[in-house]
Short mmCIF file of C-alpha atoms in Angstrom, two decimals:
data_model
loop_
_atom_site.label_atom_id
_atom_site.label_comp_id
_atom_site.label_asym_id
_atom_site.label_seq_id
_atom_site.Cartn_x
_atom_site.Cartn_y
_atom_site.Cartn_z
CA UNK A 1 6.28 36.41 33.47
CA UNK A 2 3.26 37.12 31.30
CA UNK A 3 5.62 37.81 28.37
CA UNK A 4 7.26 34.39 28.84
CA UNK A 5 3.86 32.64 28.82
CA UNK A 6 2.82 34.49 25.67
CA UNK A 7 6.09 33.51 23.95
CA UNK A 8 5.62 29.85 24.88
CA UNK A 9 2.04 29.92 23.58
CA UNK A 10 3.12 31.48 20.28
CA UNK A 11 5.92 28.95 19.87
CA UNK A 12 3.50 26.08 20.46
CA UNK A 13 1.03 27.50 17.95
CA UNK A 14 3.72 28.05 15.33
CA UNK A 15 4.95 24.48 15.57
CA UNK A 16 1.48 23.00 15.17
CA UNK A 17 0.43 23.04 11.56
CA UNK A 18 -1.81 21.01 9.33
CA UNK A 19 -0.26 17.58 8.74
CA UNK A 20 1.77 17.48 11.99
CA UNK A 21 -0.73 15.04 13.49
CA UNK A 22 -0.29 11.99 11.29
CA UNK A 23 -0.11 11.40 7.55
CA UNK A 24 1.69 9.16 5.07
CA UNK A 25 5.41 9.69 4.56
CA UNK A 26 7.15 9.63 1.18
CA UNK A 27 10.77 9.47 0.11
CA UNK A 28 13.63 7.33 1.40
CA UNK A 29 14.30 8.93 4.81
CA UNK A 30 13.06 11.60 7.16
CA UNK A 31 11.92 12.49 10.67
CA UNK A 32 8.62 12.35 12.52
CA UNK A 33 7.87 14.19 15.74
CA UNK A 34 4.83 14.67 17.94
CA UNK A 35 2.83 17.87 17.41
CA UNK A 36 4.51 20.84 19.10
CA UNK A 37 7.81 19.01 19.70
CA UNK A 38 9.97 19.86 21.60
CA UNK A 39 7.27 21.90 23.38
CA UNK A 40 4.63 19.84 25.20
CA UNK A 41 2.17 18.05 22.93
CA UNK A 42 -1.54 19.00 23.14
CA UNK A 43 -4.18 17.03 25.01
CA UNK A 44 -6.93 14.92 23.41
CA UNK A 45 -4.64 13.95 20.54
CA UNK A 46 -4.99 10.89 18.30
CA UNK A 47 -2.43 10.83 15.47
CA UNK A 48 -1.34 8.07 13.09
CA UNK A 49 1.69 8.22 10.79
CA UNK A 50 1.87 5.60 8.00
CA UNK A 51 5.23 4.49 6.59
CA UNK A 52 4.85 2.28 3.48
CA UNK A 53 7.75 -0.13 3.02
CA UNK A 54 7.34 -0.26 -0.79
CA UNK A 55 9.04 -3.64 -0.77
CA UNK A 56 12.10 -2.38 1.12
CA UNK A 57 13.51 -2.60 4.64
CA UNK A 58 12.17 0.10 6.96
CA UNK A 59 14.05 1.26 10.07
CA UNK A 60 12.65 3.52 12.81
CA UNK A 61 14.96 4.99 15.44
CA UNK A 62 13.44 6.98 18.30
CA UNK A 63 15.99 9.64 19.21
CA UNK A 64 13.89 11.31 21.92
CA UNK A 65 10.95 9.99 23.91
CA UNK A 66 9.18 11.63 26.85
CA UNK A 67 5.48 11.02 27.49
CA UNK A 68 3.30 11.18 30.59
CA UNK A 69 4.42 8.59 33.14
CA UNK A 70 1.89 5.83 33.90
CA UNK A 71 0.69 5.38 37.46
CA UNK A 72 -1.58 3.02 39.35
CA UNK A 73 -2.49 -0.59 38.85
CA UNK A 74 -2.75 -0.23 35.06
CA UNK A 75 0.61 1.49 34.65
CA UNK A 76 2.06 -1.45 32.74
CA UNK A 77 -0.56 -0.89 30.04
CA UNK A 78 0.36 2.78 29.49
CA UNK A 79 -3.18 3.85 30.32
CA UNK A 80 -2.74 7.62 29.74
CA UNK A 81 -0.51 8.96 26.95
CA UNK A 82 1.20 6.40 24.75
CA UNK A 83 2.77 5.57 21.38
CA UNK A 84 1.90 2.35 19.57
CA UNK A 85 3.76 0.89 16.60
CA UNK A 86 2.05 -1.53 14.20
CA UNK A 87 3.48 -3.69 11.44
CA UNK A 88 0.60 -4.37 9.11
CA UNK A 89 -2.24 -5.52 11.39
CA UNK A 90 0.11 -6.71 14.15
CA UNK A 91 0.82 -4.60 17.23
CA UNK A 92 4.58 -4.41 17.79
CA UNK A 93 4.30 -2.63 21.16
CA UNK A 94 2.99 0.26 23.26
CA UNK A 95 5.31 2.69 25.04
CA UNK A 96 4.91 5.58 27.48
CA UNK A 97 6.86 7.56 30.08
CA UNK A 98 10.54 7.60 29.14
CA UNK A 99 10.61 3.97 28.01
CA UNK A 100 11.74 4.57 24.41
CA UNK A 101 11.03 1.99 21.68
CA UNK A 102 14.63 2.44 20.52
CA UNK A 103 15.28 1.08 17.01
CA UNK A 104 12.71 -1.02 15.16
CA UNK A 105 13.22 -2.73 11.79
CA UNK A 106 10.49 -3.99 9.47
CA UNK A 107 10.58 -6.23 6.39
CA UNK A 108 8.18 -5.65 3.52
CA UNK A 109 5.11 -4.61 5.50
CA UNK A 110 3.77 -1.11 6.12
CA UNK A 111 4.43 0.37 9.57
CA UNK A 112 2.22 2.76 11.52
CA UNK A 113 3.09 4.99 14.48
CA UNK A 114 0.03 5.86 16.58
CA UNK A 115 0.13 8.46 19.37
CA UNK A 116 -2.67 9.17 21.86
CA UNK A 117 -2.81 11.76 24.65
CA UNK A 118 -5.45 12.24 27.33
CA UNK A 119 -6.74 15.43 28.94
CA UNK A 120 -4.17 15.86 31.71
CA UNK A 121 -0.36 15.94 31.83
CA UNK A 122 1.63 16.63 28.66
CA UNK A 123 5.37 16.30 28.21
CA UNK A 124 7.92 16.87 25.46
CA UNK A 125 6.73 14.08 23.15
CA UNK A 126 8.87 12.08 20.75
CA UNK A 127 11.09 12.38 17.72
CA UNK A 128 12.15 9.56 15.42
CA UNK A 129 14.27 9.13 12.33
CA UNK A 130 13.20 6.70 9.63
CA UNK A 131 14.94 5.29 6.57
CA UNK A 132 13.98 2.95 3.76
CA UNK A 133 16.54 0.67 2.09
CA UNK A 134 16.39 -1.87 -0.75
CA UNK A 135 13.16 -0.47 -2.17
CA UNK A 136 11.58 -2.69 -4.79
CA UNK A 137 12.10 -1.47 -8.37
CA UNK A 138 9.30 0.31 -10.19
CA UNK A 139 6.57 -1.89 -11.60
CA UNK A 140 4.21 -1.60 -14.55
CA UNK A 141 4.67 -0.10 -17.99
CA UNK A 142 3.51 -0.33 -21.60
CA UNK A 143 3.99 -3.72 -23.26
CA UNK A 144 4.28 -3.27 -27.03
CA UNK A 145 6.28 -6.33 -28.09
CA UNK A 146 4.63 -9.14 -30.10
CA UNK A 147 4.62 -11.40 -27.03
CA UNK A 148 5.72 -11.33 -23.41
CA UNK A 149 5.02 -12.01 -19.77
CA UNK A 150 3.57 -9.95 -16.93
CA UNK A 151 4.06 -10.94 -13.28
CA UNK A 152 3.49 -9.36 -9.91
CA UNK A 153 6.57 -7.79 -8.24
CA UNK A 154 9.02 -10.38 -6.83
CA UNK A 155 7.13 -13.31 -8.41
CA UNK A 156 7.34 -16.24 -7.66
CA UNK A 157 8.20 -14.93 -4.18
CA UNK A 158 5.49 -13.13 -2.24
CA UNK A 159 4.76 -9.67 -3.61
CA UNK A 160 5.65 -6.72 -1.33
CA UNK A 161 3.08 -4.61 0.48
CA UNK A 162 1.85 -1.18 -0.58
CA UNK A 163 2.42 -1.65 -4.32
CA UNK A 164 0.38 -0.01 -7.07
CA UNK A 165 1.34 -1.20 -10.57
CA UNK A 166 -0.29 -0.72 -13.97
CA UNK A 167 0.63 -2.58 -17.15
CA UNK A 168 -0.94 -1.85 -20.53
CA UNK A 169 -0.69 -4.19 -23.50
CA UNK A 170 -0.96 -2.09 -26.65
CA UNK A 171 -3.02 -3.82 -29.34
CA UNK A 172 -1.47 -1.77 -32.19
CA UNK A 173 -4.15 -2.93 -34.60
CA UNK A 174 -3.75 -6.59 -33.68
CA UNK A 175 -5.52 -9.09 -31.45
CA UNK A 176 -4.30 -9.49 -27.85
CA UNK A 177 -4.41 -13.04 -26.51
CA UNK A 178 -3.55 -13.38 -22.79
CA UNK A 179 -3.64 -16.38 -20.47
CA UNK A 180 -2.95 -16.62 -16.72
CA UNK A 181 -0.52 -19.34 -15.62
CA UNK A 182 -0.62 -18.64 -11.88
CA UNK A 183 -2.77 -16.54 -9.57
CA UNK A 184 -2.68 -16.23 -5.75
CA UNK A 185 -3.70 -12.95 -4.08
CA UNK A 186 -5.06 -12.15 -0.63
CA UNK A 187 -8.72 -13.11 -0.44
CA UNK A 188 -11.46 -10.59 0.33
CA UNK A 189 -15.23 -10.75 -0.02
CA UNK A 190 -15.15 -7.87 -2.52
CA UNK A 191 -11.39 -8.01 -3.30
CA UNK A 192 -10.95 -4.95 -1.07
CA UNK A 193 -7.41 -5.82 0.06
CA UNK A 194 -5.05 -7.03 -2.68
CA UNK A 195 -6.45 -7.27 -6.19
CA UNK A 196 -5.83 -7.24 -9.93
CA UNK A 197 -8.18 -5.16 -12.07
CA UNK A 198 -8.47 -5.98 -15.76
CA UNK A 199 -9.80 -3.42 -18.23
CA UNK A 200 -10.43 -4.59 -21.79
CA UNK A 201 -12.64 -3.67 -24.74
CA UNK A 202 -13.81 -0.47 -23.05
CA UNK A 203 -15.73 -2.44 -20.39
CA UNK A 204 -15.88 -1.64 -16.68
CA UNK A 205 -12.86 -2.90 -14.70
CA UNK A 206 -13.14 -6.48 -13.45
CA UNK A 207 -11.46 -7.08 -10.10
CA UNK A 208 -9.89 -10.44 -9.20
CA UNK A 209 -8.37 -11.83 -5.99
CA UNK A 210 -8.01 -15.15 -4.19
CA UNK A 211 -6.71 -18.20 -6.07
CA UNK A 212 -9.08 -18.64 -9.03
CA UNK A 213 -7.41 -18.04 -12.40
CA UNK A 214 -9.05 -15.17 -14.31
CA UNK A 215 -10.42 -16.25 -17.69
CA UNK A 216 -8.38 -16.03 -20.87
CA UNK A 217 -8.44 -12.65 -22.59
CA UNK A 218 -9.02 -11.90 -26.26
CA UNK A 219 -9.21 -8.25 -27.23
CA UNK A 220 -8.72 -6.04 -30.28
CA UNK A 221 -8.11 -2.97 -28.12
CA UNK A 222 -5.56 -2.19 -25.42
CA UNK A 223 -5.75 -4.26 -22.22
CA UNK A 224 -4.80 -2.77 -18.84
CA UNK A 225 -3.84 -4.70 -15.70
CA UNK A 226 -3.89 -2.75 -12.41
CA UNK A 227 -2.36 -4.52 -9.40
CA UNK A 228 -2.73 -3.19 -5.83
CA UNK A 229 -1.47 -4.65 -2.55
CA UNK A 230 -2.24 -3.26 0.89
CA UNK A 231 -0.04 -3.14 3.98
CA UNK A 232 -0.93 -6.54 5.40
CA UNK A 233 -0.91 -10.11 4.10
CA UNK A 234 1.13 -10.99 1.01
CA UNK A 235 0.78 -13.96 -1.35
CA UNK A 236 2.68 -15.47 -4.30
CA UNK A 237 1.05 -13.17 -6.85
CA UNK A 238 0.31 -13.80 -10.50
CA UNK A 239 1.90 -14.60 -13.82
CA UNK A 240 0.43 -14.31 -17.32
CA UNK A 241 1.67 -14.63 -20.87
CA UNK A 242 0.39 -12.73 -23.88
CA UNK A 243 0.82 -12.39 -27.60
CA UNK A 244 -0.35 -9.84 -30.15
CA UNK A 245 -1.62 -11.53 -33.28
CA UNK A 246 -1.58 -9.51 -36.51
CA UNK A 247 -4.91 -8.86 -38.21
CA UNK A 248 -4.86 -8.95 -42.02
CA UNK A 249 -7.91 -7.89 -44.06
CA UNK A 250 -10.04 -7.97 -40.93
CA UNK A 251 -9.07 -11.58 -40.08
CA UNK A 252 -6.95 -12.53 -37.05
CA UNK A 253 -4.30 -15.15 -37.69
CA UNK A 254 -5.02 -16.60 -34.23
CA UNK A 255 -8.76 -17.06 -34.44
CA UNK A 256 -9.46 -16.89 -38.13
CA UNK A 257 -12.43 -14.65 -37.32
CA UNK A 258 -13.59 -12.04 -39.84
CA UNK A 259 -13.16 -8.80 -37.90
CA UNK A 260 -14.73 -6.64 -40.61
CA UNK A 261 -18.16 -7.84 -39.40
CA UNK A 262 -19.48 -6.37 -36.12
CA UNK A 263 -19.51 -8.95 -33.28
CA UNK A 264 -23.32 -8.82 -33.01
CA UNK A 265 -23.63 -9.92 -36.67
CA UNK A 266 -21.04 -12.69 -36.65
CA UNK A 267 -22.24 -16.32 -36.87
CA UNK A 268 -20.54 -19.56 -35.95
CA UNK A 269 -20.97 -22.50 -38.31
CA UNK A 270 -22.75 -25.48 -36.82
CA UNK A 271 -22.85 -29.12 -37.99
CA UNK A 272 -24.11 -29.76 -41.51
CA UNK A 273 -27.62 -31.23 -41.48
CA UNK A 274 -28.10 -34.19 -43.84
#
């Protein structure tokens, strides 16, 4: 009997490893199970698994589900051990006992699976299979043509969640002129949710969000645009056009400015005084 208990303990310990309790999944399909599955999960557990949709359609199918059964007046709230599923900020549902969530499908928003256990009864736990279809194509790249357009993924439709895109316009010895035609990103007090960072002329990145058009850009060095969206609200996105003007003998054909003189020493002609 003692040998059986020792074997069960060793099996439980072997199945629990770093990363079993939560994390962010990658790839196009896989499985998630509670720590120790199919042996009883540990007590005092709080685990969250994040499944980015990356612009695709995400499907979760729970193939096994056995948690502590709820009892008492608060049993309908799953007041002991439970699994919650979120889509972005929205709670899809909370499940416990043997009431499996079944199959859940999500659009373009990030999903999270959150499991909590208390200090008492533990059961087998859960196992789910997930798959991701119709993933949005890669975004970003190096723009080295004489002119072009950059737009957020899916523009003019709402951009997908959980995107991280970087475009670089290569100056190639010319002058980059860029102008925004449209701009609508999720608003945040410090642009902490969705944002577009612009890096030009070796300056610190400037972060933009909301609906105000960023100012026009004129640069003689490479310009980088870094777009990030989180797992929640999506907006229309942005669109900009650019051109690379050749510079001949230190003078840009676009501005007519003498580029052989440092900016701090350049002067602008004023009206002639009579």
